[in-house]
XYZ file of N, CA and C in Angstrom:
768
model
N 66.229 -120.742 -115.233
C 67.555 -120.932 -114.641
C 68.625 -120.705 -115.698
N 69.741 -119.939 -115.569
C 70.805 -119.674 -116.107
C 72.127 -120.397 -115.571
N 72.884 -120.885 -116.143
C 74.227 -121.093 -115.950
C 74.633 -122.255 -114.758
N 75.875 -122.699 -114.509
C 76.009 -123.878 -113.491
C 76.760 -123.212 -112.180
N 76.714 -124.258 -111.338
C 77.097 -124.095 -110.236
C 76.439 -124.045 -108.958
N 77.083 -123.418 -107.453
C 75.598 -123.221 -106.465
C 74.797 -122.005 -106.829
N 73.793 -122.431 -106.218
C 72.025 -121.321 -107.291
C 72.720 -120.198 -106.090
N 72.187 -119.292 -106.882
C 71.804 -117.836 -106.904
C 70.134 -117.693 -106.903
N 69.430 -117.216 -105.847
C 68.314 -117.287 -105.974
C 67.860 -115.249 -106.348
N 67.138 -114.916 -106.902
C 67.150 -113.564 -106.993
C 65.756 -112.841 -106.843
N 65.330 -112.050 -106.216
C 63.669 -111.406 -105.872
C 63.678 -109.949 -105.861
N 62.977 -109.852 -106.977
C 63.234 -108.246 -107.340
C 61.977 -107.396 -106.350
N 62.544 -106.199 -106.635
C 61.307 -105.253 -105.615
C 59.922 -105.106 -105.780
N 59.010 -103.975 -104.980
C 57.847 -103.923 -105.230
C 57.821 -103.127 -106.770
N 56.468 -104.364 -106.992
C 56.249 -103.566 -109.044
C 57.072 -103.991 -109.559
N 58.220 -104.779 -109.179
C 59.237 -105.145 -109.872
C 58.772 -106.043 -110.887
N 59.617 -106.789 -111.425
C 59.254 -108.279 -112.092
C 61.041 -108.800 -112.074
N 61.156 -110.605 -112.617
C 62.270 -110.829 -112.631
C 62.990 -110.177 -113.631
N 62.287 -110.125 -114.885
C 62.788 -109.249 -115.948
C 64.021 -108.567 -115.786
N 63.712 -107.520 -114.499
C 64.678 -106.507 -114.808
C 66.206 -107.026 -114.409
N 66.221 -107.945 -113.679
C 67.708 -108.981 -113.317
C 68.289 -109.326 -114.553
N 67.708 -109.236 -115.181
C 68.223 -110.527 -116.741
C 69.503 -110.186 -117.174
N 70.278 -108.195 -116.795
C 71.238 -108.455 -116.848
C 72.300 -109.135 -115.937
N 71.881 -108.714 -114.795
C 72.611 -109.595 -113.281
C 72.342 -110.941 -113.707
N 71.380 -111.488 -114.187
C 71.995 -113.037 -114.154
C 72.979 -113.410 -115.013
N 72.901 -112.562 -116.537
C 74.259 -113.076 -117.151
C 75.319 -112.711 -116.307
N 75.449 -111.373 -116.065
C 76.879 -111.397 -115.747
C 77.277 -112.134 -114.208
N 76.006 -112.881 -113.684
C 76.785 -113.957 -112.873
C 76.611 -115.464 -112.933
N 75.782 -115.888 -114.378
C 75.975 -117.245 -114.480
C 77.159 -117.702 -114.603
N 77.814 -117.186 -114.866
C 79.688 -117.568 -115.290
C 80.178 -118.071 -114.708
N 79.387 -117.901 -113.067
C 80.091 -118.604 -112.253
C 79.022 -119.624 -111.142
N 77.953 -119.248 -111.187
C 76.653 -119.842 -110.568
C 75.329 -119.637 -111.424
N 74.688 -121.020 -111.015
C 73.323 -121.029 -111.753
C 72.322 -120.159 -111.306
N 71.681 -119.363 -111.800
C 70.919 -118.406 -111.159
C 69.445 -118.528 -111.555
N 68.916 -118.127 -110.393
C 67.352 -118.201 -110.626
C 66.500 -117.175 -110.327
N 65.776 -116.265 -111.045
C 64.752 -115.070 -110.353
C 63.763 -115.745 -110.459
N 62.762 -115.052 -109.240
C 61.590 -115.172 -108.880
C 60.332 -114.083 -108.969
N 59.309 -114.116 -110.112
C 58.467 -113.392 -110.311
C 57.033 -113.611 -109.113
N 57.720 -112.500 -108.034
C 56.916 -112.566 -106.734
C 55.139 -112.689 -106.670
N 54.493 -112.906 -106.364
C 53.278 -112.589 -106.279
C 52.939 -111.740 -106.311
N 51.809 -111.271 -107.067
C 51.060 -109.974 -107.293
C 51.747 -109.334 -108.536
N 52.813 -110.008 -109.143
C 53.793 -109.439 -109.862
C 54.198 -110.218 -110.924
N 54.732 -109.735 -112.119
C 55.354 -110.199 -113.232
C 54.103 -111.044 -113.620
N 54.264 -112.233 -114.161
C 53.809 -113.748 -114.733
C 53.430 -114.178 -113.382
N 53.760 -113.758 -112.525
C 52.794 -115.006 -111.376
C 51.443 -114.472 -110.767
N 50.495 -114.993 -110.243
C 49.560 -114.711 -109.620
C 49.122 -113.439 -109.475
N 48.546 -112.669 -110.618
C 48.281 -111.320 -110.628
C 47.614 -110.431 -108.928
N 46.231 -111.516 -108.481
C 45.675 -111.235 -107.556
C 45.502 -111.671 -106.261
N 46.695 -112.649 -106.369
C 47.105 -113.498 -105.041
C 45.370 -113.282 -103.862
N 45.308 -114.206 -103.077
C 44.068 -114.096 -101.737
C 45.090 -113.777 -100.674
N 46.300 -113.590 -100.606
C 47.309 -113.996 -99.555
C 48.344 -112.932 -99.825
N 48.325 -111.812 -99.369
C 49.557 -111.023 -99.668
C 50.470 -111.148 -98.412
N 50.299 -111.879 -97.262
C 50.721 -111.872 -96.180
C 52.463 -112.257 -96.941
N 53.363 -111.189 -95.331
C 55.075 -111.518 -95.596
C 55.425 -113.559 -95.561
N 54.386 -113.830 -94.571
C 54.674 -115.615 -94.508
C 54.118 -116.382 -95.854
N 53.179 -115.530 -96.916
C 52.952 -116.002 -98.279
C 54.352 -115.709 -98.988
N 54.755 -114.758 -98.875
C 56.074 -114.516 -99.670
C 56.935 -115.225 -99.637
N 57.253 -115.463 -98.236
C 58.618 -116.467 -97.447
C 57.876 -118.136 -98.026
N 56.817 -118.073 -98.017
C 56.679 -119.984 -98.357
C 56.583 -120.122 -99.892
N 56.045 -119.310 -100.290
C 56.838 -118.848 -101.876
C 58.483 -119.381 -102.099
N 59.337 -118.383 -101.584
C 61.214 -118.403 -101.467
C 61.486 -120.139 -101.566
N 60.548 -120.477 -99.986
C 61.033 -121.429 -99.843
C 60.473 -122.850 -100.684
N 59.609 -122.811 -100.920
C 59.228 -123.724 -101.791
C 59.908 -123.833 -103.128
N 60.697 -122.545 -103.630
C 61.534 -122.463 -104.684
C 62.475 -123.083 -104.335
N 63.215 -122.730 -103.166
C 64.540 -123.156 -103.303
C 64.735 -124.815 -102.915
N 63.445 -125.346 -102.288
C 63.390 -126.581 -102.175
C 63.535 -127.324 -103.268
N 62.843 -127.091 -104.174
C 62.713 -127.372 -105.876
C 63.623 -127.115 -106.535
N 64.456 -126.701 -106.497
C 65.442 -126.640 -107.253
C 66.788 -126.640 -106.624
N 67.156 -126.161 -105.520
C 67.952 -126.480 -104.886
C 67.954 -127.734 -103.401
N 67.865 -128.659 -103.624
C 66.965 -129.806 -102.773
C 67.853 -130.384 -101.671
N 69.445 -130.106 -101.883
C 70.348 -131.072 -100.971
C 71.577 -129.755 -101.168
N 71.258 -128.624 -101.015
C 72.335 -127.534 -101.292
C 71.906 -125.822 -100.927
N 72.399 -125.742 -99.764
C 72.007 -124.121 -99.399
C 72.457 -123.348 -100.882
N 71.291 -122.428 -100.673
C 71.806 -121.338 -101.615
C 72.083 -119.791 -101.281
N 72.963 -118.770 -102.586
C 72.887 -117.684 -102.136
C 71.371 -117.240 -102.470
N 71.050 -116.326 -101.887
C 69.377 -115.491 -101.663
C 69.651 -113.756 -101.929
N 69.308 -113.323 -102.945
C 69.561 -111.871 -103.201
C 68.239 -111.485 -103.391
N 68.493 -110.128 -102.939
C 66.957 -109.388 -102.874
C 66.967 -107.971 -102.751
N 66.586 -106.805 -103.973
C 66.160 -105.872 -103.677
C 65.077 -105.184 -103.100
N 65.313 -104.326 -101.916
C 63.794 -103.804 -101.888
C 62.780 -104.708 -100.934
N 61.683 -104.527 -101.351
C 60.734 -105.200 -101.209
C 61.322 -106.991 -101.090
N 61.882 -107.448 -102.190
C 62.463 -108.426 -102.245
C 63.355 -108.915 -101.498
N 64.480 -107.866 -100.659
C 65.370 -107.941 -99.987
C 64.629 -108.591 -98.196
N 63.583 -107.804 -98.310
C 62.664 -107.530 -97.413
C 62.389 -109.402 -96.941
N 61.998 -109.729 -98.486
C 61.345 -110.698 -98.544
C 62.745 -112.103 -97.785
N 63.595 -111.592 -98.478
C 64.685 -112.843 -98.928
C 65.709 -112.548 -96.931
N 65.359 -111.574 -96.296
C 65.782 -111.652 -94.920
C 64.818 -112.343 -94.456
N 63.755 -112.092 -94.428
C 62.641 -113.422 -93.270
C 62.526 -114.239 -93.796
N 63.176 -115.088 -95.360
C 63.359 -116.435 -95.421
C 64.542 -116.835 -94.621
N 65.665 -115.652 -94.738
C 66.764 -116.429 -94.398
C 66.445 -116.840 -92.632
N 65.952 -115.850 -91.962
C 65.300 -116.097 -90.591
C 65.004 -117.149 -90.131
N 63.696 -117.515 -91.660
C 62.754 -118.734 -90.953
C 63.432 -120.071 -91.464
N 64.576 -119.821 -92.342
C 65.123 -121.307 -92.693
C 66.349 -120.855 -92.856
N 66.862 -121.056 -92.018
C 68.687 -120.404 -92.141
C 69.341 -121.616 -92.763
N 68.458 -123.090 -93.038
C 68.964 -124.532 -93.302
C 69.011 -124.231 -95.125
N 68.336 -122.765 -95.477
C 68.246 -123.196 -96.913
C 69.287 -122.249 -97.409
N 69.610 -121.190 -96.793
C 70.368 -120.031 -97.176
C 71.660 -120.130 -96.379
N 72.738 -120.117 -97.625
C 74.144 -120.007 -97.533
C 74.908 -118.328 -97.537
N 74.513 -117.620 -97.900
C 74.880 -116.433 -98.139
C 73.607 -115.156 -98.259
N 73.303 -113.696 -98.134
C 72.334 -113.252 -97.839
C 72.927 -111.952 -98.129
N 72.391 -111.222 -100.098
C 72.852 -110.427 -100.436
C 71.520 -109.345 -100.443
N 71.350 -107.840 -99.361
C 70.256 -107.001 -99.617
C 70.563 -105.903 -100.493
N 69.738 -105.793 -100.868
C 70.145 -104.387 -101.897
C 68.920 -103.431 -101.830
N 69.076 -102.314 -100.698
C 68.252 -100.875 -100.587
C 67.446 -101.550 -99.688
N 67.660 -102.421 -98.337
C 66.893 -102.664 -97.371
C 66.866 -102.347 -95.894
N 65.616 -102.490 -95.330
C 65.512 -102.217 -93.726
C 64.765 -103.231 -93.194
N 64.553 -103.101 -91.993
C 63.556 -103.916 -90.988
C 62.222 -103.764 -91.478
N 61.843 -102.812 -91.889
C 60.779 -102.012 -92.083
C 60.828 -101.204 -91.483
N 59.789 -99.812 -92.595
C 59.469 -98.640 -91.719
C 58.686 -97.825 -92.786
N 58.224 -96.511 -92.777
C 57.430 -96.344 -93.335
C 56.082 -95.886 -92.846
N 54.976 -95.445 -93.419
C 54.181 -95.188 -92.412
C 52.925 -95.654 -93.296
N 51.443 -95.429 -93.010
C 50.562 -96.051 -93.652
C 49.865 -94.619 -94.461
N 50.660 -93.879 -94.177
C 50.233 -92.491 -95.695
C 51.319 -92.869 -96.666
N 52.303 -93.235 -96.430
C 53.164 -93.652 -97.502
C 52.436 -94.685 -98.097
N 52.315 -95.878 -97.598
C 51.398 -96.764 -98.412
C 50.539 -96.393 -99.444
N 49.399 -95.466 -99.236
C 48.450 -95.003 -99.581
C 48.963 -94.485 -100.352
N 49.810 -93.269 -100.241
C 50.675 -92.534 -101.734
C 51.118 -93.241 -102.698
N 51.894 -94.593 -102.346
C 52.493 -95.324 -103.339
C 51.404 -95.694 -104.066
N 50.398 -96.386 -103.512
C 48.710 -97.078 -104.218
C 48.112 -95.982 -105.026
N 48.120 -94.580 -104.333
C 47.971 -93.836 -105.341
C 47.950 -93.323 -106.503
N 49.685 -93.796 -106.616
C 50.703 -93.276 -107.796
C 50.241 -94.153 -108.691
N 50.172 -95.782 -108.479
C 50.106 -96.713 -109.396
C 49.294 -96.696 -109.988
N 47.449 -95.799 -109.254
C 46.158 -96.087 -109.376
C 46.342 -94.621 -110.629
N 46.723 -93.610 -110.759
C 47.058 -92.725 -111.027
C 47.119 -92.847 -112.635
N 48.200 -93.777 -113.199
C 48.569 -94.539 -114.440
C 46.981 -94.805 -115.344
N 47.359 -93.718 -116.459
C 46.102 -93.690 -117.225
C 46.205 -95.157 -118.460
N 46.169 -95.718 -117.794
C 46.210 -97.128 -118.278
C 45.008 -97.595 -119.252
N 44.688 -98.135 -120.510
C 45.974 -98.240 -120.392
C 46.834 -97.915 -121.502
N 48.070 -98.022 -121.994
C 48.800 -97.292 -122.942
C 48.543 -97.508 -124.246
N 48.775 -96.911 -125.056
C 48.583 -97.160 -126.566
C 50.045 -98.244 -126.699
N 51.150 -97.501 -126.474
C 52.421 -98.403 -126.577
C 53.527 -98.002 -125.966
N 54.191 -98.440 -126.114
C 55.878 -98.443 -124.720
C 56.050 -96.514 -125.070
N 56.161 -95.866 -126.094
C 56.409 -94.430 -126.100
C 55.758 -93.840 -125.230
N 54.292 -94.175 -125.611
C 53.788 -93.411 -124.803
C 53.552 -93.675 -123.315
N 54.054 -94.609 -122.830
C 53.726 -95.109 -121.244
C 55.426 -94.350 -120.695
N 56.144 -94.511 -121.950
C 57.286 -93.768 -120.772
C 57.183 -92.196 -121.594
N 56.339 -91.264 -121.761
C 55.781 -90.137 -122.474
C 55.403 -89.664 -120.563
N 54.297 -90.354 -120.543
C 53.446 -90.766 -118.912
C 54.487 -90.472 -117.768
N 55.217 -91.386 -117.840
C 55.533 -92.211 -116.902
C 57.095 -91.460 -116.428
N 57.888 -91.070 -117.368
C 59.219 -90.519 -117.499
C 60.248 -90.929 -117.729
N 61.927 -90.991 -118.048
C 62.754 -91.497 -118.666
C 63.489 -91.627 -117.472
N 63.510 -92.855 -116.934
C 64.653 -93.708 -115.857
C 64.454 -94.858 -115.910
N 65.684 -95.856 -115.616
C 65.727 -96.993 -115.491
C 64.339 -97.883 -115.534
N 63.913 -97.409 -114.020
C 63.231 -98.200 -113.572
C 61.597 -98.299 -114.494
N 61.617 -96.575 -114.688
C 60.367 -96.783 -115.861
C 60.635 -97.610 -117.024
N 61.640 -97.664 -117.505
C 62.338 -98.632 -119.192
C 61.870 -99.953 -118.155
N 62.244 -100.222 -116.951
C 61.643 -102.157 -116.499
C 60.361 -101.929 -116.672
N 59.640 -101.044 -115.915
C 58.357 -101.220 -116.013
C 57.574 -101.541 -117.074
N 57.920 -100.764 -118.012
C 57.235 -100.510 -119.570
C 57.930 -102.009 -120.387
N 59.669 -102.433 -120.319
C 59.602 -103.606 -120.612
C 58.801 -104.607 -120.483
N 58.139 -104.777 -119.029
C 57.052 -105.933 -118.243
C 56.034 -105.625 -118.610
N 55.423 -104.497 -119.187
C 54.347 -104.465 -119.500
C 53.370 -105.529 -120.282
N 52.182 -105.905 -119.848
C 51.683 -106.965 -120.836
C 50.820 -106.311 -121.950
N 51.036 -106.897 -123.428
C 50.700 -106.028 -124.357
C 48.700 -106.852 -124.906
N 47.978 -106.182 -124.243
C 46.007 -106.570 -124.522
C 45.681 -106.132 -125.876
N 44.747 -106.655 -126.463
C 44.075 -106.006 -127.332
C 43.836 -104.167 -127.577
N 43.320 -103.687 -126.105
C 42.976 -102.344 -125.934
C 44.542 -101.643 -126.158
N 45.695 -102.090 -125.633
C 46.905 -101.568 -125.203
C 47.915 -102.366 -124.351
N 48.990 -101.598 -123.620
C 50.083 -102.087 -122.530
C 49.565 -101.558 -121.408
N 49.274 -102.686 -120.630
C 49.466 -103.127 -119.181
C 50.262 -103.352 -118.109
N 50.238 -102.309 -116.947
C 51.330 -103.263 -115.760
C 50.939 -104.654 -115.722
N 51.819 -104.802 -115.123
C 51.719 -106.661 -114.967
C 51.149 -106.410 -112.869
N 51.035 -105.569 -112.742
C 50.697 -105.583 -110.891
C 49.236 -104.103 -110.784
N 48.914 -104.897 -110.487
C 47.110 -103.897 -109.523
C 47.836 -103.526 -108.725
N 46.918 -101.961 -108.975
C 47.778 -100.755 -107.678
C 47.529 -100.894 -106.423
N 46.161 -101.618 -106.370
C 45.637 -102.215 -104.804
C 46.431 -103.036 -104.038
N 46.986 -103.934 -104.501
C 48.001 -105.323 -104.654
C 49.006 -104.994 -104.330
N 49.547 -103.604 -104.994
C 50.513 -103.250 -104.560
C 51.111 -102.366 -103.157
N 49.788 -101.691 -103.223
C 49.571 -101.268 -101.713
C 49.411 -101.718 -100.584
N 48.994 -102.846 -100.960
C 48.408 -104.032 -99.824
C 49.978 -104.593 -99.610
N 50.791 -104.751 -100.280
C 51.796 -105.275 -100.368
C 52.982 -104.469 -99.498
N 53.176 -102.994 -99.825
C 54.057 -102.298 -98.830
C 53.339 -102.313 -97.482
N 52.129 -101.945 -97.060
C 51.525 -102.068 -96.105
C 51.910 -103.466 -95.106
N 52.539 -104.460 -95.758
C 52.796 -105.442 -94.640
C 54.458 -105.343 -94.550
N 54.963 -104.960 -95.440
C 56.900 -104.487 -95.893
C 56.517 -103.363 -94.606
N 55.827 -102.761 -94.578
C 56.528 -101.722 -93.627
C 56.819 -101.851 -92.344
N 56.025 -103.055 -91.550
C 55.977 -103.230 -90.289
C 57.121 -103.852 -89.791
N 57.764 -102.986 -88.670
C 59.123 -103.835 -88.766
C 59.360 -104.929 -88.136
N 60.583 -105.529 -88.709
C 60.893 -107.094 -88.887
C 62.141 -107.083 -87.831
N 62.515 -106.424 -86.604
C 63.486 -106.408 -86.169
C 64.064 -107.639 -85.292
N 63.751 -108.256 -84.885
C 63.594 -109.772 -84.250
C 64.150 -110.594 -85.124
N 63.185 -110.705 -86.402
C 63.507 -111.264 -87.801
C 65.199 -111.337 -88.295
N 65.161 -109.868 -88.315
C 66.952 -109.610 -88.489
C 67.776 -109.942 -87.884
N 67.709 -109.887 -86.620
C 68.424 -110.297 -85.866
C 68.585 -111.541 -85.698
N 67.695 -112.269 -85.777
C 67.903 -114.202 -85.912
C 68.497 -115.048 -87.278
N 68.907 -113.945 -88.465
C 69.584 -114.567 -89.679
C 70.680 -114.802 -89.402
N 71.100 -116.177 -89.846
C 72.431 -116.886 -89.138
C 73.229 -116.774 -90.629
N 72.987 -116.304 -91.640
C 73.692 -116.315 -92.670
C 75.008 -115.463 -93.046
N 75.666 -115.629 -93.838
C 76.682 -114.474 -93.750
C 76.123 -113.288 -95.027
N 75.628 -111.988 -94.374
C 75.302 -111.401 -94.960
C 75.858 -109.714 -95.356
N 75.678 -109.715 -96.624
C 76.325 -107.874 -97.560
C 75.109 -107.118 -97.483
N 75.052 -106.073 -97.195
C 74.208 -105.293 -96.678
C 74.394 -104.067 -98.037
N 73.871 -103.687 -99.360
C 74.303 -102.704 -100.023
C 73.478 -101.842 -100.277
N 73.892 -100.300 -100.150
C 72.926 -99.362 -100.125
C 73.643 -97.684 -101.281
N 72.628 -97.628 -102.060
C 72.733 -96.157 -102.710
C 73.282 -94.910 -102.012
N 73.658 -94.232 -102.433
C 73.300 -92.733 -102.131
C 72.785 -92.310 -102.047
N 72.021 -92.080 -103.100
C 71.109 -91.106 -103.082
C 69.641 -92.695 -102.949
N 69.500 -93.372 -102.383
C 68.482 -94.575 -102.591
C 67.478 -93.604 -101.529
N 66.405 -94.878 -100.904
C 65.424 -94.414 -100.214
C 65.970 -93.873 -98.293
N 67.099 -94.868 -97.981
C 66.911 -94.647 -96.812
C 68.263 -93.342 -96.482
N 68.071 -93.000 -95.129
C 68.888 -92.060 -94.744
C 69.900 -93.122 -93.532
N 71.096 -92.254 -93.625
C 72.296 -92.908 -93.505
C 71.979 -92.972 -91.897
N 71.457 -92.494 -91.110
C 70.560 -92.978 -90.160
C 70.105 -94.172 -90.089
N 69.439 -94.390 -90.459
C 68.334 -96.060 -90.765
C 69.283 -96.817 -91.447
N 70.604 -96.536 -92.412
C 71.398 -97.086 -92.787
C 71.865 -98.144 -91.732
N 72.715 -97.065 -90.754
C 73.675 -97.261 -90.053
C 72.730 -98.500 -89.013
N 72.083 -97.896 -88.529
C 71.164 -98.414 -87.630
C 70.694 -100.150 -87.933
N 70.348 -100.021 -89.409
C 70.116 -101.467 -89.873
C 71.388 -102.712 -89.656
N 72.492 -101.861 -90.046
C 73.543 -103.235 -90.267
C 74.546 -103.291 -89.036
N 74.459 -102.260 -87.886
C 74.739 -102.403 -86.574
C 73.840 -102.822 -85.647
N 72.754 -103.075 -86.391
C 71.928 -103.770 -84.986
C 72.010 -105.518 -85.535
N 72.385 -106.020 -85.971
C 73.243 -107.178 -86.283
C 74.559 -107.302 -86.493
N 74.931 -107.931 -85.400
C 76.928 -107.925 -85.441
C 77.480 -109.126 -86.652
N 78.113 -108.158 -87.296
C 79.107 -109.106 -88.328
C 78.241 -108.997 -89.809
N 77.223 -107.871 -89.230
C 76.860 -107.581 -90.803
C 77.831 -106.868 -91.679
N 78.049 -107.248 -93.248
C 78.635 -106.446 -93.848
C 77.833 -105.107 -94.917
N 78.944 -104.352 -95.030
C 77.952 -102.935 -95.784
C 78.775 -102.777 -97.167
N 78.146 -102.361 -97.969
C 78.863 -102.019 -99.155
C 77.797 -100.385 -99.539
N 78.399 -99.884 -100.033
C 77.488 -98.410 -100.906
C 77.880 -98.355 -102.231
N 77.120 -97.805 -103.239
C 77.361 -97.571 -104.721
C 77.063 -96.210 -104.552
N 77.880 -95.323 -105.674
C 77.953 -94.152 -105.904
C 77.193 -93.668 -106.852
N 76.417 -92.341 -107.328
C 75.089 -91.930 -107.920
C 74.847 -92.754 -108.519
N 73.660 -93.307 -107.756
C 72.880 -94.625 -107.480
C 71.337 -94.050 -106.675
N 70.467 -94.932 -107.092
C 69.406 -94.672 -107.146
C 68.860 -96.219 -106.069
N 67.517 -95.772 -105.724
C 67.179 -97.183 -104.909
C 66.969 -98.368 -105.878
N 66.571 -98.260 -106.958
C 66.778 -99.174 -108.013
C 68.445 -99.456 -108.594
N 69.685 -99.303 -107.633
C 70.779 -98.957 -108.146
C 71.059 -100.513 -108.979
N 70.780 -101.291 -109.136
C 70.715 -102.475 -109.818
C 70.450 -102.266 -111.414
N 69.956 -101.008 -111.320
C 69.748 -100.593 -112.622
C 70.006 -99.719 -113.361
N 70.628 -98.721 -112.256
C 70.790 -97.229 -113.027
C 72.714 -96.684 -112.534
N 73.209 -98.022 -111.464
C 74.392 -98.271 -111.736
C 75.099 -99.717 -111.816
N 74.194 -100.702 -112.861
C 74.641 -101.446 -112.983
C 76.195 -101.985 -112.736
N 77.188 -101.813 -113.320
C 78.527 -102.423 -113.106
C 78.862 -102.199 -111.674
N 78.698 -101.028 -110.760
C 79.088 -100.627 -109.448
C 78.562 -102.385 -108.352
N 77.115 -102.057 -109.257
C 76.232 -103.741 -108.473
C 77.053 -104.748 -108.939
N 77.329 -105.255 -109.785
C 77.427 -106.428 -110.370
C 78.953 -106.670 -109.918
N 79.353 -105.887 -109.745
C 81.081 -105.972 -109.023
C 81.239 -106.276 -107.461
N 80.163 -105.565 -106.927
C 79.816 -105.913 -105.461
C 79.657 -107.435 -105.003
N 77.897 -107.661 -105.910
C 77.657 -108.855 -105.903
C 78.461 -110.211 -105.833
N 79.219 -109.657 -107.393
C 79.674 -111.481 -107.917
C 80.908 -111.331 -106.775
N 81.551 -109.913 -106.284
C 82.756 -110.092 -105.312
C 82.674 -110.508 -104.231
N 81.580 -110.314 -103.538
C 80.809 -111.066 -102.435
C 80.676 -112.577 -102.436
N 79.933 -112.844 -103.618
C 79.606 -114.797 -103.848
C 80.747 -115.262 -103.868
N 81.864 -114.704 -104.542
C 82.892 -115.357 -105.347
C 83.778 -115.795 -104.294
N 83.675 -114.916 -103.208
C 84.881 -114.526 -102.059
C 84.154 -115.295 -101.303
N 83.052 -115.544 -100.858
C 82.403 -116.560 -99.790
C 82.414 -117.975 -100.339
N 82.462 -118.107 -101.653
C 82.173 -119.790 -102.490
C 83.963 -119.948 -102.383
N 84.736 -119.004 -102.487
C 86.098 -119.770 -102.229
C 86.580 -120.149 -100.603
N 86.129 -119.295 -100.000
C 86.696 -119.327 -98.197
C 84.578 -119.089 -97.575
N 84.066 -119.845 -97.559
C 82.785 -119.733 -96.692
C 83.062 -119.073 -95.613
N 84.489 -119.586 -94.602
C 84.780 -119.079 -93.221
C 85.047 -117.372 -92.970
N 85.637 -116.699 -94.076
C 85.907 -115.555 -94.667
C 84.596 -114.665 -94.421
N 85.184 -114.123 -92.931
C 83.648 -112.730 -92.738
C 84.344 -111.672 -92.986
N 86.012 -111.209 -94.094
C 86.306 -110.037 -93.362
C 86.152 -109.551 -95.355
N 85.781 -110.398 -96.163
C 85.993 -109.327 -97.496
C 84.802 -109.407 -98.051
N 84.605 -108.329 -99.104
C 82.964 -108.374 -99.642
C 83.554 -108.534 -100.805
């Protein structure tokens, strides 16, 4: 936990780890205490989980925010996979979540060759590395590879992902099925923010934050689906303008 005030809860994407937030939490402890969550199958927690199910994830969220936030809704941010995650908490406990920030999300969708490709890619990784050069030598020079290779765990033999490619497959495979019911029952006041150039098309965009009335939208400019990382300040201006503007006027649905 970083900094004071109401929590900031934070759940990074698939393969993610909390790691890669560490700059988003400084630049919003300043004004709230913030907390990431190293999801299952991922980072430092439970490498091989028995339970990859979306209701393992959500009793995960919520068991966090019980614990630390015990007599006080919190905000719930989530990229991705995470975003994924942090809408069917807000669903199944709208009593714990005050605010509901997504970043590069849908209902689900996707198909089960995509799955398989992604499991592929991970299984693919000639793992394991001699050291961080050579895994992003491998791997290639973007953001999201510099998180990866940061999280890496360093073995005797070499550097390690911190997530099994199986785990991880198993993992989009339940993200993809859609959650549309789900969405529609979040009573929270929620920012909806999406890339340019990210994963979805302005189709599935549009579609996501009009099939809930009074959702809000924000976009970042060359931005990537990891845009948390590869346009940091664009995010971090969104974000804290969002919390900042709801922690002064809660009643306030018209500014992000």
């Amino acid at each position: 936990m970083a900094g004071s005030g109401q929590i900031v809860v934070i759940l990074h994407g698939l393969a993610g780890d909390s790691g890669e937030f560490g700059p988003t939490i400084e630049a919003v402890s300043d004004d709230f205490c913030v907390v990431a969550l190293d999801q299952r199958g991922h980072g430092q927690s439970t490498r091989r989980p028995s339970d990859l199910s979306r209701d393992a994830y959500v009793a995960d969220v919520v068991a966090l925010i019980e614990h630390v936030s015990p007599s006080d809704r919190v905000h719930l941010v989530g990229q991705s996979m995470g975003a994924h995650t942090a809408m069917l908490a807000a669903a199944k406990r709208p009593d714990l979540v005050d605010s509901l920030v997504l970043l590069e999300a849908d209902a689900g969708s996707g198909s089960s060759e995509d799955a398989s490709q992604l499991g592929a890619y991970f299984a693919s990784w000639p793992v394991p590395f001699v050291d961080s050069a050579e895994a992003k030598k491998h791997l290639g020079d973007s953001p999201i590879v510099a998180a990866w290779v940061a999280a890496m765990e360093q073995r005797p033999d070499g550097l390690w992902p911190r997530f099994d490619a199986d785990m991880m497959e198993s993992c989009i495979r339940n993200v993809i099925v859609p959650r549309w019911d789900e969405w529609m029952s979040v009573h929270a006041r929620t920012l909806v923010i999406y890339a340019d150039n990210g994963m979805f098309s302005e189709q599935q965009k549009s579609e996501f934050v009009e099939f809930r009335p009074g959702t809000l939208r924000a976009d970042l400019t060359h931005a990537s689906h990891d845009a948390h990382l590869d346009q940091f300040e664009q995010w971090v201006d969104v974000l804290r303008g969002f919390l900042l503007a709801h922690t002064a006027d809660p009643m306030d649905s018209s500014a992000v």
